[in-house]
Tab-separated table of C-alpha atoms in Angstrom:
chain	number	residue	atom	x	y	z
Y	12	UNK	CA	-64.016	87.788	153.115
Y	13	UNK	CA	-66.790	90.765	152.578
Y	14	UNK	CA	-66.598	93.961	154.534
Y	15	UNK	CA	-69.501	95.971	155.330
Y	16	UNK	CA	-68.959	99.596	155.270
Y	17	UNK	CA	-71.121	101.818	157.791
Y	18	UNK	CA	-71.106	104.968	159.685
Y	19	UNK	CA	-68.982	103.485	162.566
Y	20	UNK	CA	-66.147	102.652	160.454
Y	21	UNK	CA	-65.058	99.010	158.873
Y	22	UNK	CA	-65.756	95.675	160.380
Y	23	UNK	CA	-66.202	92.453	159.269
Y	24	UNK	CA	-69.326	91.199	157.790
Y	25	UNK	CA	-69.517	88.543	160.864
Y	26	UNK	CA	-69.250	91.599	163.350
Y	27	UNK	CA	-71.743	92.989	162.059
Y	28	UNK	CA	-74.004	89.996	162.073
Y	29	UNK	CA	-73.366	89.309	165.606
Y	30	UNK	CA	-74.287	92.973	166.548
Y	31	UNK	CA	-77.643	92.778	164.433
Y	32	UNK	CA	-78.324	89.302	166.205
Y	33	UNK	CA	-77.522	90.774	169.750
Y	34	UNK	CA	-79.618	94.095	169.246
Y	35	UNK	CA	-82.719	91.695	167.819
Y	36	UNK	CA	-82.248	89.365	170.827
Y	37	UNK	CA	-82.267	92.383	173.163
Y	38	UNK	CA	-85.463	94.076	171.475
Y	39	UNK	CA	-87.254	90.505	171.286
Y	40	UNK	CA	-86.421	89.928	175.156
Y	41	UNK	CA	-87.790	93.781	175.863
Y	42	UNK	CA	-90.778	92.903	173.833
Y	43	UNK	CA	-91.562	89.699	175.537
Y	44	UNK	CA	-91.416	91.375	178.927
Y	45	UNK	CA	-93.758	94.023	177.810
Y	46	UNK	CA	-96.329	91.331	176.336
Y	47	UNK	CA	-99.272	90.313	178.455
Y	48	UNK	CA	-98.681	86.541	179.542
Y	49	UNK	CA	-102.139	85.760	177.748
Y	50	UNK	CA	-101.133	86.933	174.389
Y	51	UNK	CA	-97.368	85.191	174.663
Y	52	UNK	CA	-98.804	81.871	175.509
Y	53	UNK	CA	-101.219	81.991	172.239
Y	54	UNK	CA	-98.403	83.122	169.667
Y	55	UNK	CA	-97.554	80.185	167.590
Y	56	UNK	CA	-94.235	79.948	165.173
Y	57	UNK	CA	-94.850	80.827	161.531
Y	58	UNK	CA	-94.892	78.193	159.174
Y	59	UNK	CA	-92.136	78.130	156.610
Y	60	UNK	CA	-93.056	78.747	153.015
Y	61	UNK	CA	-92.659	75.577	150.476
Y	62	UNK	CA	-89.535	76.105	148.421
Y	63	UNK	CA	-88.443	73.924	145.396
Y	64	UNK	CA	-84.766	74.010	144.588
Y	65	UNK	CA	-82.976	74.487	141.027
Y	66	UNK	CA	-81.589	71.531	139.613
Y	67	UNK	CA	-78.849	70.954	136.886
Y	68	UNK	CA	-78.726	68.182	134.564
Y	69	UNK	CA	-79.928	67.301	130.798
Y	70	UNK	CA	-82.552	69.158	129.736
Y	71	UNK	CA	-84.752	68.142	126.593
Y	72	UNK	CA	-87.360	69.540	124.603
Y	73	UNK	CA	-89.038	67.034	122.346
Y	74	UNK	CA	-92.148	66.965	119.706
Y	75	UNK	CA	-93.695	63.515	120.642
Y	76	UNK	CA	-96.812	62.625	118.165
Y	77	UNK	CA	-98.804	59.477	117.490
Y	78	UNK	CA	-99.336	58.374	114.308
Y	79	UNK	CA	-99.801	55.828	111.497
Y	80	UNK	CA	-97.667	54.107	108.925
Y	81	UNK	CA	-98.950	54.805	105.635
Y	82	UNK	CA	-98.087	53.839	102.003
Y	83	UNK	CA	-96.201	56.136	99.980
Y	84	UNK	CA	-96.267	54.322	97.053
Y	85	UNK	CA	-99.812	52.406	96.352
Y	86	UNK	CA	-102.475	51.603	93.841
Y	87	UNK	CA	-106.080	51.675	94.450
Y	88	UNK	CA	-108.220	49.222	92.215
Y	89	UNK	CA	-111.766	48.716	92.607
Y	90	UNK	CA	-114.790	47.566	90.295
Y	91	UNK	CA	-116.392	50.808	89.714
Y	92	UNK	CA	-118.564	50.425	86.740
Y	93	UNK	CA	-120.343	52.977	84.370
Y	94	UNK	CA	-123.324	51.380	83.214
Y	95	UNK	CA	-123.927	48.554	85.315
Y	96	UNK	CA	-125.161	49.165	88.867
Y	97	UNK	CA	-126.340	45.933	90.315
Y	98	UNK	CA	-124.511	43.279	92.410
Y	99	UNK	CA	-122.053	40.613	90.940
Y	100	UNK	CA	-121.313	37.306	92.276
Y	101	UNK	CA	-117.417	37.075	93.059
Y	102	UNK	CA	-115.917	33.939	91.428
Y	103	UNK	CA	-112.563	34.442	93.161
Y	104	UNK	CA	-110.495	36.801	95.219
Y	105	UNK	CA	-107.061	37.048	96.618
Y	106	UNK	CA	-106.996	37.353	100.800
Y	107	UNK	CA	-105.828	40.626	102.428
Y	108	UNK	CA	-101.784	40.783	103.059
Y	109	UNK	CA	-101.412	38.522	99.831
Y	110	UNK	CA	-98.439	39.223	97.800
Y	111	UNK	CA	-99.026	39.433	94.068
Y	112	UNK	CA	-97.040	40.659	91.064
Y	113	UNK	CA	-98.147	42.870	88.157
Y	114	UNK	CA	-101.138	41.490	86.116
Y	115	UNK	CA	-102.175	38.986	88.800
Y	116	UNK	CA	-106.153	38.627	89.084
Y	117	UNK	CA	-107.217	40.224	92.206
Y	118	UNK	CA	-111.084	39.566	91.962
Y	119	UNK	CA	-113.003	38.063	89.356
Y	120	UNK	CA	-116.696	38.401	89.039
Y	121	UNK	CA	-119.329	36.375	87.431
Y	122	UNK	CA	-120.556	38.180	84.161
Y	123	UNK	CA	-123.906	36.194	83.256
Y	124	UNK	CA	-126.123	39.003	84.445
Y	125	UNK	CA	-123.989	41.559	82.746
Y	126	UNK	CA	-123.726	39.509	79.516
Y	127	UNK	CA	-127.493	39.435	79.383
Y	128	UNK	CA	-127.564	43.033	79.798
Y	129	UNK	CA	-125.389	43.847	77.180
Y	130	UNK	CA	-127.237	41.330	74.960
Y	131	UNK	CA	-130.479	43.435	75.754
Y	132	UNK	CA	-128.876	46.771	75.209
Y	133	UNK	CA	-127.740	45.538	71.653
Y	134	UNK	CA	-131.166	44.613	70.977
Y	135	UNK	CA	-132.647	47.506	72.069
Y	136	UNK	CA	-130.362	49.957	70.206
Y	137	UNK	CA	-131.109	48.103	66.808
Y	138	UNK	CA	-134.918	48.701	67.596
Y	139	UNK	CA	-134.301	52.266	68.519
Y	140	UNK	CA	-132.222	52.580	65.318
Y	141	UNK	CA	-135.104	51.422	62.928
Y	142	UNK	CA	-137.402	53.920	65.078
Y	143	UNK	CA	-135.210	56.636	64.514
Y	144	UNK	CA	-134.934	56.001	60.805
Y	145	UNK	CA	-138.620	55.945	60.375
Y	146	UNK	CA	-138.969	59.235	62.529
Y	147	UNK	CA	-136.357	60.946	60.113
Y	148	UNK	CA	-138.146	60.094	56.989
Y	149	UNK	CA	-141.712	61.287	58.479
Y	150	UNK	CA	-140.507	64.645	59.502
Y	151	UNK	CA	-139.961	66.137	55.882
Y	152	UNK	CA	-143.365	64.479	54.982
Y	153	UNK	CA	-145.253	66.021	57.993
Y	154	UNK	CA	-143.623	69.195	57.382
Y	155	UNK	CA	-144.533	69.150	53.789
Y	156	UNK	CA	-148.337	67.876	54.713
Y	157	UNK	CA	-148.693	70.822	57.396
Y	158	UNK	CA	-149.443	73.861	54.814
Y	159	UNK	CA	-151.744	71.378	52.966
Y	160	UNK	CA	-153.655	70.229	56.279
Y	161	UNK	CA	-154.256	73.767	57.200
Y	162	UNK	CA	-155.415	74.777	53.763
Y	163	UNK	CA	-157.497	71.742	54.065
Y	164	UNK	CA	-159.150	73.382	57.381
Y	165	UNK	CA	-159.599	76.615	55.888
Y	166	UNK	CA	-161.588	75.244	53.189
Y	167	UNK	CA	-163.704	73.032	55.094
Y	168	UNK	CA	-164.317	75.846	57.496
Y	169	UNK	CA	-165.380	77.829	54.334
Y	170	UNK	CA	-167.369	75.319	52.850
Y	171	UNK	CA	-169.098	74.544	56.181
Y	172	UNK	CA	-169.901	78.345	56.574
Y	173	UNK	CA	-171.231	78.611	52.696
Y	174	UNK	CA	-173.525	75.474	53.471
Y	175	UNK	CA	-174.590	76.843	56.576
Y	176	UNK	CA	-175.562	80.515	55.209
Y	177	UNK	CA	-176.949	78.668	51.751
Y	178	UNK	CA	-179.338	76.633	53.984
Y	179	UNK	CA	-180.424	79.231	55.963
Y	180	UNK	CA	-181.147	81.477	53.216
Y	181	UNK	CA	-182.222	79.501	50.400
Y	182	UNK	CA	-182.317	75.730	51.179
Y	183	UNK	CA	-184.262	75.494	54.006
Y	184	UNK	CA	-187.172	77.414	52.831
Y	185	UNK	CA	-187.224	75.425	49.220
Y	186	UNK	CA	-186.962	72.129	51.369
Y	187	UNK	CA	-190.198	72.832	53.155
Y	188	UNK	CA	-191.959	74.430	49.868
Y	189	UNK	CA	-190.792	71.170	48.122
Y	190	UNK	CA	-192.599	69.011	51.020
Y	191	UNK	CA	-195.791	70.969	51.119
Y	192	UNK	CA	-195.957	70.976	47.139
Y	193	UNK	CA	-195.089	67.473	47.231
Y	194	UNK	CA	-198.191	66.759	49.129
Y	195	UNK	CA	-200.227	69.396	47.271
Y	196	UNK	CA	-199.201	67.104	43.777
Y	197	UNK	CA	-200.067	64.047	45.175
Y	198	UNK	CA	-203.764	65.294	46.021
Y	199	UNK	CA	-204.409	66.666	42.851
Y	200	UNK	CA	-202.892	63.486	41.022
Y	201	UNK	CA	-205.723	61.566	43.235
Y	202	UNK	CA	-208.122	64.322	42.464
Y	203	UNK	CA	-207.389	64.124	38.382
Y	204	UNK	CA	-207.270	60.047	38.732
Y	205	UNK	CA	-210.699	60.011	40.412
Y	206	UNK	CA	-212.209	62.440	37.935
Y	207	UNK	CA	-210.849	60.531	35.072
Y	208	UNK	CA	-212.345	57.251	36.134
Y	209	UNK	CA	-216.001	58.917	36.903
Y	210	UNK	CA	-215.884	60.635	33.464
Y	211	UNK	CA	-214.858	57.138	31.675
Y	212	UNK	CA	-217.383	55.344	33.628
Y	213	UNK	CA	-219.945	58.129	32.385
Y	214	UNK	CA	-218.817	57.737	28.920
Y	215	UNK	CA	-219.097	53.866	28.646
Y	216	UNK	CA	-222.625	54.387	29.660
Y	217	UNK	CA	-223.460	56.292	26.267
Y	218	UNK	CA	-221.057	54.655	23.895
Y	219	UNK	CA	-221.510	51.000	22.193
Y	220	UNK	CA	-217.943	49.411	23.396
Y	221	UNK	CA	-216.874	46.155	23.712
Y	222	UNK	CA	-217.222	44.635	27.110
Y	223	UNK	CA	-213.861	43.721	27.309
Y	224	UNK	CA	-212.196	46.977	26.038
Y	225	UNK	CA	-214.241	48.725	28.557
Y	226	UNK	CA	-213.153	46.434	31.460
Y	227	UNK	CA	-209.524	46.891	30.446
Y	228	UNK	CA	-209.490	50.507	30.532
Y	229	UNK	CA	-211.568	50.851	33.708
Y	230	UNK	CA	-209.157	48.541	35.576
Y	231	UNK	CA	-206.207	50.356	34.116
Y	232	UNK	CA	-208.057	53.639	35.561
Y	233	UNK	CA	-209.033	52.175	39.009
Y	234	UNK	CA	-205.361	51.063	39.493
Y	235	UNK	CA	-203.898	54.530	38.611
Y	236	UNK	CA	-206.521	56.061	41.329
Y	237	UNK	CA	-205.400	53.569	43.754
Y	238	UNK	CA	-201.963	54.237	42.767
Y	239	UNK	CA	-202.724	58.020	43.553
Y	240	UNK	CA	-204.237	57.385	46.672
Y	241	UNK	CA	-201.127	55.346	47.860
Y	242	UNK	CA	-198.716	58.071	46.596
Y	243	UNK	CA	-200.801	60.700	48.418
Y	244	UNK	CA	-200.587	58.662	51.678
Y	245	UNK	CA	-196.819	58.591	51.296
Y	246	UNK	CA	-196.929	62.392	50.466
Y	247	UNK	CA	-198.588	63.166	53.534
Y	248	UNK	CA	-195.636	60.966	55.434
Y	249	UNK	CA	-193.053	62.396	53.504
Y	250	UNK	CA	-194.093	66.076	53.743
Y	251	UNK	CA	-194.777	65.337	57.583
Y	252	UNK	CA	-191.259	63.931	57.994
Y	253	UNK	CA	-189.609	66.424	56.230
Y	254	UNK	CA	-190.936	69.567	57.867
Y	255	UNK	CA	-191.085	67.941	61.560
Y	256	UNK	CA	-187.811	65.682	61.343
Y	257	UNK	CA	-185.412	66.533	58.593
Y	258	UNK	CA	-185.532	70.043	58.075
Y	259	UNK	CA	-184.682	70.647	62.168
Y	260	UNK	CA	-181.883	67.846	61.835
Y	261	UNK	CA	-180.610	69.338	58.819
Y	262	UNK	CA	-180.613	72.708	60.271
Y	263	UNK	CA	-179.086	71.366	63.493
Y	264	UNK	CA	-176.431	69.193	61.409
Y	265	UNK	CA	-175.471	72.295	58.980
Y	266	UNK	CA	-175.173	74.400	61.998
Y	267	UNK	CA	-172.948	72.147	64.232
Y	268	UNK	CA	-170.563	71.345	61.040
Y	269	UNK	CA	-169.722	74.646	60.548
Y	270	UNK	CA	-169.064	75.189	64.141
Y	271	UNK	CA	-167.257	72.227	64.204
Y	272	UNK	CA	-165.149	73.230	61.182
Y	273	UNK	CA	-164.483	76.421	62.509
Y	274	UNK	CA	-163.219	75.191	65.678
Y	275	UNK	CA	-161.027	72.616	63.541
Y	276	UNK	CA	-159.810	75.477	61.680
Y	277	UNK	CA	-158.731	77.373	64.977
Y	278	UNK	CA	-157.294	73.906	66.217
Y	279	UNK	CA	-155.200	73.515	63.149
Y	280	UNK	CA	-154.050	77.203	62.916
Y	281	UNK	CA	-152.678	76.642	66.570
Y	282	UNK	CA	-151.627	73.327	66.822
Y	283	UNK	CA	-150.237	72.507	63.354
Y	284	UNK	CA	-146.991	74.472	64.218
Y	285	UNK	CA	-146.878	73.073	67.566
Y	286	UNK	CA	-147.075	69.521	65.992
Y	287	UNK	CA	-144.420	70.239	63.494
Y	288	UNK	CA	-141.973	71.566	66.453
Y	289	UNK	CA	-143.240	68.349	68.568
Y	290	UNK	CA	-141.955	65.999	65.904
Y	291	UNK	CA	-138.840	67.825	65.425
Y	292	UNK	CA	-138.255	67.780	69.472
Y	293	UNK	CA	-139.171	63.988	69.206
Y	294	UNK	CA	-136.553	63.569	66.439
Y	295	UNK	CA	-134.097	65.286	68.644
Y	296	UNK	CA	-134.980	63.372	71.590
Y	297	UNK	CA	-134.427	60.032	69.986
Y	298	UNK	CA	-131.419	61.211	68.374
Y	299	UNK	CA	-130.194	61.923	71.955
Y	300	UNK	CA	-131.666	58.584	73.189
Y	301	UNK	CA	-129.975	56.658	70.656
Y	302	UNK	CA	-126.290	58.588	71.606
Y	303	UNK	CA	-127.324	57.724	74.981
Y	304	UNK	CA	-128.340	54.039	74.063
Y	305	UNK	CA	-124.816	53.548	72.336
Y	306	UNK	CA	-122.991	55.058	75.325
Y	307	UNK	CA	-124.901	52.953	77.489
Y	308	UNK	CA	-123.738	49.844	75.619
Y	309	UNK	CA	-120.242	50.956	75.625
Y	310	UNK	CA	-120.012	51.438	79.068
Y	311	UNK	CA	-121.396	48.083	79.716
Y	312	UNK	CA	-118.908	46.612	77.381
Y	313	UNK	CA	-116.310	48.262	79.221
Y	314	UNK	CA	-117.493	47.158	82.540
Y	315	UNK	CA	-117.577	43.607	81.153
Y	316	UNK	CA	-113.859	43.964	80.963
Y	317	UNK	CA	-113.471	45.870	84.610
Y	318	UNK	CA	-114.963	42.473	85.962
Y	319	UNK	CA	-111.574	40.922	86.151
Y	320	UNK	CA	-109.281	43.256	88.237
Y	321	UNK	CA	-105.414	42.732	87.886
Y	322	UNK	CA	-102.618	44.260	90.139
Y	323	UNK	CA	-101.338	47.152	88.050
Y	324	UNK	CA	-98.042	46.599	90.097
Y	325	UNK	CA	-96.262	44.223	92.445
Y	326	UNK	CA	-96.818	44.448	96.073
Y	327	UNK	CA	-98.814	43.424	99.073
Y	328	UNK	CA	-102.756	43.143	98.551
Y	329	UNK	CA	-104.579	45.361	101.320
Y	330	UNK	CA	-108.536	44.944	101.349
Y	331	UNK	CA	-110.025	48.631	101.685
Y	332	UNK	CA	-108.448	51.820	101.008
Y	333	UNK	CA	-106.682	54.346	103.184
Y	334	UNK	CA	-108.129	57.529	104.123
Y	335	UNK	CA	-107.565	59.944	106.908
Y	336	UNK	CA	-105.351	57.662	108.785
Y	337	UNK	CA	-107.564	54.451	108.551
Y	338	UNK	CA	-108.103	51.421	106.418
Y	339	UNK	CA	-111.373	50.515	105.263
Y	340	UNK	CA	-110.270	46.826	105.535
Y	341	UNK	CA	-113.306	45.290	107.585
Y	342	UNK	CA	-115.764	46.372	105.398
Y	343	UNK	CA	-114.372	45.012	102.126
Y	344	UNK	CA	-113.161	41.674	103.771
Y	345	UNK	CA	-116.704	40.963	105.128
Y	346	UNK	CA	-117.769	40.552	101.446
Y	347	UNK	CA	-114.721	39.655	99.841
Y	348	UNK	CA	-115.453	35.803	99.574
Y	349	UNK	CA	-116.152	33.359	96.693
Y	350	UNK	CA	-119.969	33.149	95.855
Y	351	UNK	CA	-120.704	36.309	97.645
Y	352	UNK	CA	-122.537	39.239	95.758
Y	353	UNK	CA	-121.091	42.511	96.066
Y	354	UNK	CA	-122.837	45.840	94.824
Y	355	UNK	CA	-120.434	47.952	92.334
Y	356	UNK	CA	-117.970	50.179	94.141
Y	357	UNK	CA	-117.586	48.408	97.507
Y	358	UNK	CA	-114.860	46.227	96.613
Y	359	UNK	CA	-111.542	48.062	96.761
Y	360	UNK	CA	-108.188	46.763	96.953
Y	361	UNK	CA	-105.059	48.804	97.540
Y	362	UNK	CA	-101.669	47.316	96.184
Y	363	UNK	CA	-98.743	48.707	98.392
Y	364	UNK	CA	-95.014	48.788	98.136
Y	365	UNK	CA	-93.956	47.792	101.673
Y	366	UNK	CA	-90.598	49.209	100.794
Y	367	UNK	CA	-91.943	52.815	100.230
Y	368	UNK	CA	-93.588	53.770	103.548
Y	369	UNK	CA	-93.934	56.699	105.518
Y	370	UNK	CA	-95.147	57.632	109.405
Y	371	UNK	CA	-98.150	60.292	109.300
Y	372	UNK	CA	-98.448	61.885	112.655
Y	373	UNK	CA	-100.970	64.029	114.476
Y	374	UNK	CA	-99.734	67.121	115.919
Y	375	UNK	CA	-101.556	68.724	118.912
Y	376	UNK	CA	-101.933	72.380	118.772
Y	377	UNK	CA	-99.839	73.010	121.858
Y	378	UNK	CA	-96.932	71.469	120.168
Y	379	UNK	CA	-97.517	73.501	116.820
Y	380	UNK	CA	-94.097	76.013	117.993
Y	381	UNK	CA	-91.967	72.649	118.190
Y	382	UNK	CA	-92.502	71.903	114.504
Y	383	UNK	CA	-89.702	72.903	112.143
Y	384	UNK	CA	-88.709	71.913	108.670
Y	385	UNK	CA	-86.449	68.992	108.426
Y	386	UNK	CA	-86.370	68.014	112.089
Y	387	UNK	CA	-85.136	64.385	112.575
Y	388	UNK	CA	-86.636	61.982	115.085
Y	389	UNK	CA	-87.342	58.397	115.904
Y	390	UNK	CA	-90.378	56.254	115.336
Y	391	UNK	CA	-91.418	53.514	117.776
Y	392	UNK	CA	-93.807	51.140	116.202
Y	393	UNK	CA	-96.519	50.104	118.871
Y	394	UNK	CA	-95.835	46.656	118.452
Y	395	UNK	CA	-91.954	46.816	118.734
Y	396	UNK	CA	-91.593	49.237	121.680
Y	397	UNK	CA	-87.525	48.983	121.672
Y	398	UNK	CA	-86.976	49.730	118.035
Y	399	UNK	CA	-86.241	53.239	117.269
Y	400	UNK	CA	-86.247	53.951	113.528
Y	401	UNK	CA	-84.833	57.399	111.805
Y	402	UNK	CA	-87.494	59.528	110.411
Y	403	UNK	CA	-87.483	63.108	109.165
Y	404	UNK	CA	-90.141	65.629	108.834
Y	405	UNK	CA	-91.140	65.722	104.964
Y	406	UNK	CA	-94.209	67.742	105.050
Y	407	UNK	CA	-96.317	69.524	107.552
Y	408	UNK	CA	-99.942	71.146	106.919
Y	409	UNK	CA	-100.413	74.301	109.394
Y	410	UNK	CA	-103.760	74.226	108.577
Y	411	UNK	CA	-105.911	72.415	110.933
Y	412	UNK	CA	-108.146	69.485	109.549
Y	413	UNK	CA	-110.810	68.055	111.842
Y	414	UNK	CA	-109.204	69.641	114.817
Y	415	UNK	CA	-105.769	68.035	113.997
Y	416	UNK	CA	-102.756	68.882	112.100
Y	417	UNK	CA	-101.135	66.514	110.090
Y	418	UNK	CA	-97.268	65.610	109.474
Y	419	UNK	CA	-95.510	63.312	107.344
Y	420	UNK	CA	-92.101	61.771	108.420
Y	421	UNK	CA	-89.967	59.763	106.049
Y	422	UNK	CA	-88.472	56.589	107.696
Y	423	UNK	CA	-85.520	55.064	106.820
Y	424	UNK	CA	-85.416	51.892	108.692
Y	425	UNK	CA	-81.865	50.181	109.310
Y	426	UNK	CA	-80.793	46.764	108.457
Y	427	UNK	CA	-82.272	44.126	110.849
Y	428	UNK	CA	-85.145	46.754	112.185
Y	429	UNK	CA	-88.905	45.461	112.194
Y	430	UNK	CA	-90.525	45.790	109.049
Y	431	UNK	CA	-92.926	48.868	109.196
Y	432	UNK	CA	-96.107	47.888	107.158
Y	433	UNK	CA	-99.073	50.294	106.450
Y	434	UNK	CA	-101.713	50.445	108.928
Y	435	UNK	CA	-99.259	49.871	111.835
Y	436	UNK	CA	-99.400	52.631	114.856
Y	437	UNK	CA	-96.679	54.222	116.655
Y	438	UNK	CA	-94.911	57.101	118.118
Y	439	UNK	CA	-92.494	59.670	116.549
Y	440	UNK	CA	-90.156	61.522	119.105
Y	441	UNK	CA	-88.150	64.321	117.502
Y	442	UNK	CA	-85.787	66.148	120.051
Y	443	UNK	CA	-85.814	70.105	119.200
Y	444	UNK	CA	-83.471	71.414	122.154
Y	445	UNK	CA	-81.220	69.722	124.624
Y	446	UNK	CA	-78.572	71.043	127.010
Y	447	UNK	CA	-76.748	68.427	129.315
Y	448	UNK	CA	-76.055	70.988	131.979
Y	449	UNK	CA	-78.892	73.190	132.048
Y	450	UNK	CA	-80.563	74.724	135.098
Y	451	UNK	CA	-84.154	73.785	135.616
Y	452	UNK	CA	-87.126	74.828	138.029
Y	453	UNK	CA	-90.581	73.487	138.096
Y	454	UNK	CA	-92.924	75.462	135.851
Y	455	UNK	CA	-95.189	76.307	138.204
Y	456	UNK	CA	-92.389	78.134	140.598
Y	457	UNK	CA	-91.440	80.518	137.576
Y	458	UNK	CA	-94.141	83.628	137.470
Y	459	UNK	CA	-94.995	86.466	134.870
Y	460	UNK	CA	-94.748	89.829	136.413
Y	461	UNK	CA	-96.975	92.851	135.414
Y	462	UNK	CA	-94.540	93.741	132.764
Y	463	UNK	CA	-94.851	90.359	131.048
Y	464	UNK	CA	-91.167	89.399	132.600
Y	465	UNK	CA	-90.173	86.298	134.075
Y	466	UNK	CA	-89.648	86.137	138.012
Y	467	UNK	CA	-88.900	83.992	140.933
Y	468	UNK	CA	-89.356	84.888	144.649
Y	469	UNK	CA	-86.387	83.920	147.021
Y	470	UNK	CA	-87.841	83.108	150.683
Y	471	UNK	CA	-86.527	86.326	153.043
Y	472	UNK	CA	-87.494	87.958	156.181
Y	473	UNK	CA	-89.903	89.619	156.653
Y	474	UNK	CA	-90.683	89.057	153.341
Y	475	UNK	CA	-90.100	87.214	150.128
Y	476	UNK	CA	-87.583	88.782	147.423
Y	477	UNK	CA	-88.678	88.939	143.871
Y	478	UNK	CA	-85.975	88.222	141.639
Y	479	UNK	CA	-86.173	88.868	137.884
Y	480	UNK	CA	-84.634	85.924	135.551
Y	481	UNK	CA	-84.335	84.783	132.069
Y	482	UNK	CA	-86.087	81.772	131.050
Y	483	UNK	CA	-85.464	79.367	128.064
Y	484	UNK	CA	-87.808	76.551	126.643
Y	485	UNK	CA	-90.353	74.346	128.901
Y	486	UNK	CA	-90.623	70.568	128.517
Y	487	UNK	CA	-93.312	69.037	130.494
Y	488	UNK	CA	-93.609	70.470	134.035
Y	489	UNK	CA	-89.893	72.230	133.959
Y	490	UNK	CA	-88.676	75.537	132.669
Y	491	UNK	CA	-85.260	76.051	131.704
Y	492	UNK	CA	-83.407	78.991	133.811
Y	493	UNK	CA	-80.908	80.870	131.679
Y	494	UNK	CA	-80.388	83.754	134.028
Y	495	UNK	CA	-81.286	84.585	137.676
Y	496	UNK	CA	-81.198	81.630	139.652
Y	497	UNK	CA	-78.135	79.232	140.278
Y	498	UNK	CA	-78.467	75.417	140.616
Y	499	UNK	CA	-78.843	74.561	144.196
Y	500	UNK	CA	-80.684	77.720	144.838
Y	501	UNK	CA	-84.053	77.571	146.522
Y	502	UNK	CA	-87.242	79.454	145.487
Y	503	UNK	CA	-90.604	79.691	146.474
Y	504	UNK	CA	-93.050	77.148	144.953
Y	505	UNK	CA	-95.928	79.654	145.145
Y	506	UNK	CA	-96.261	83.318	144.227
Y	507	UNK	CA	-96.335	85.117	147.889
């Protein structure tokens, strides 16, 4: 029995309690007697604060996460051509979930269009090779002709300039004088012919000549006069044409020829080097195009081989590929049928080893403190809620990816457990802390004091009592109490 020491000496704790109750009762009676009747009638009993009781029992902290079964040993195959970019018709394709052996045909495409493309590429390559050979032979000849062409342009320019100068200084004047003199000569010849005819006619009158001789000479002279008249007529026309037409035209032509020759020379000087460079670049381009055409042809031939996709290993065929926790099976299966046209790159297949799988889980950020290297747990597939398959954390990425933290668990299915196949969903549960006789309180009844320590409040009169405590881990809505509260002890549910 505890005893209380006070100023009156030693008495038992019970005696002290009885004395305190008696004193408090007397004080209450006196207070009630002094209180007005109305106030006493309005007073109501105070409501007792809500409390919770510390419990003792098994306490577990577990890491739980959703996830999917993923393949650890898989081979992705797809028709990913380099040169061919058009859809090809499917001849045959294995169904989703089929078992295959290494070397089995997974998908076979019709190659008629690809074969025609290869034939066209071979023909184009042959033509391009001949064109390239011609360009190779023409380039050195063109380079040798370039200085000759430039010299010819310079020579033509010089000659045209000389012709223009000579025309302007000598030939134009000479041509005009020749036209005028030709007209004058024709006029003189006509005058001489008329005079000769007149003198003959006079002479024949004075001399005794035979009539036949006279007539013959006169006839010849008359024709000469007629001929002189015709020459004069032509001379007038020719002189007029020379002075009014030919000279201006010749002047215009010579001037234009000189200007054109000067421009041709300027053009030759400016463009001949560029043309030479252009031919060299054109040859280089054709060389590159030949290489590209050869590569294209080689790619098409390689693509022709790829049109038969074979399994690189034994396993189960999955339509599509596994990426970021999901399969693209639906998109592939929708087109994976004989007679269907499939664009390149869309038909992907994954050959998985069903014996080599893992469990990829998504860890929530609030549970990061529970993750530890090598923790063990159990995987429960969604389709088999009673199954618990041993698992061990093998890898964890502490860097968020799309707001998630990825963890990979290895699994070790015991004999007789359900088969785990890639794509199955489930949950993993790893117990990271457990005590069979832990004292716990609702987490809402444990508070943080101003200095950061943990405290609870015990009911008391006239005010609640604050008590410091030491806590352990929290799981769900309960917190482990290490010191400060005993099992069965009541504390306030809310901060007073």
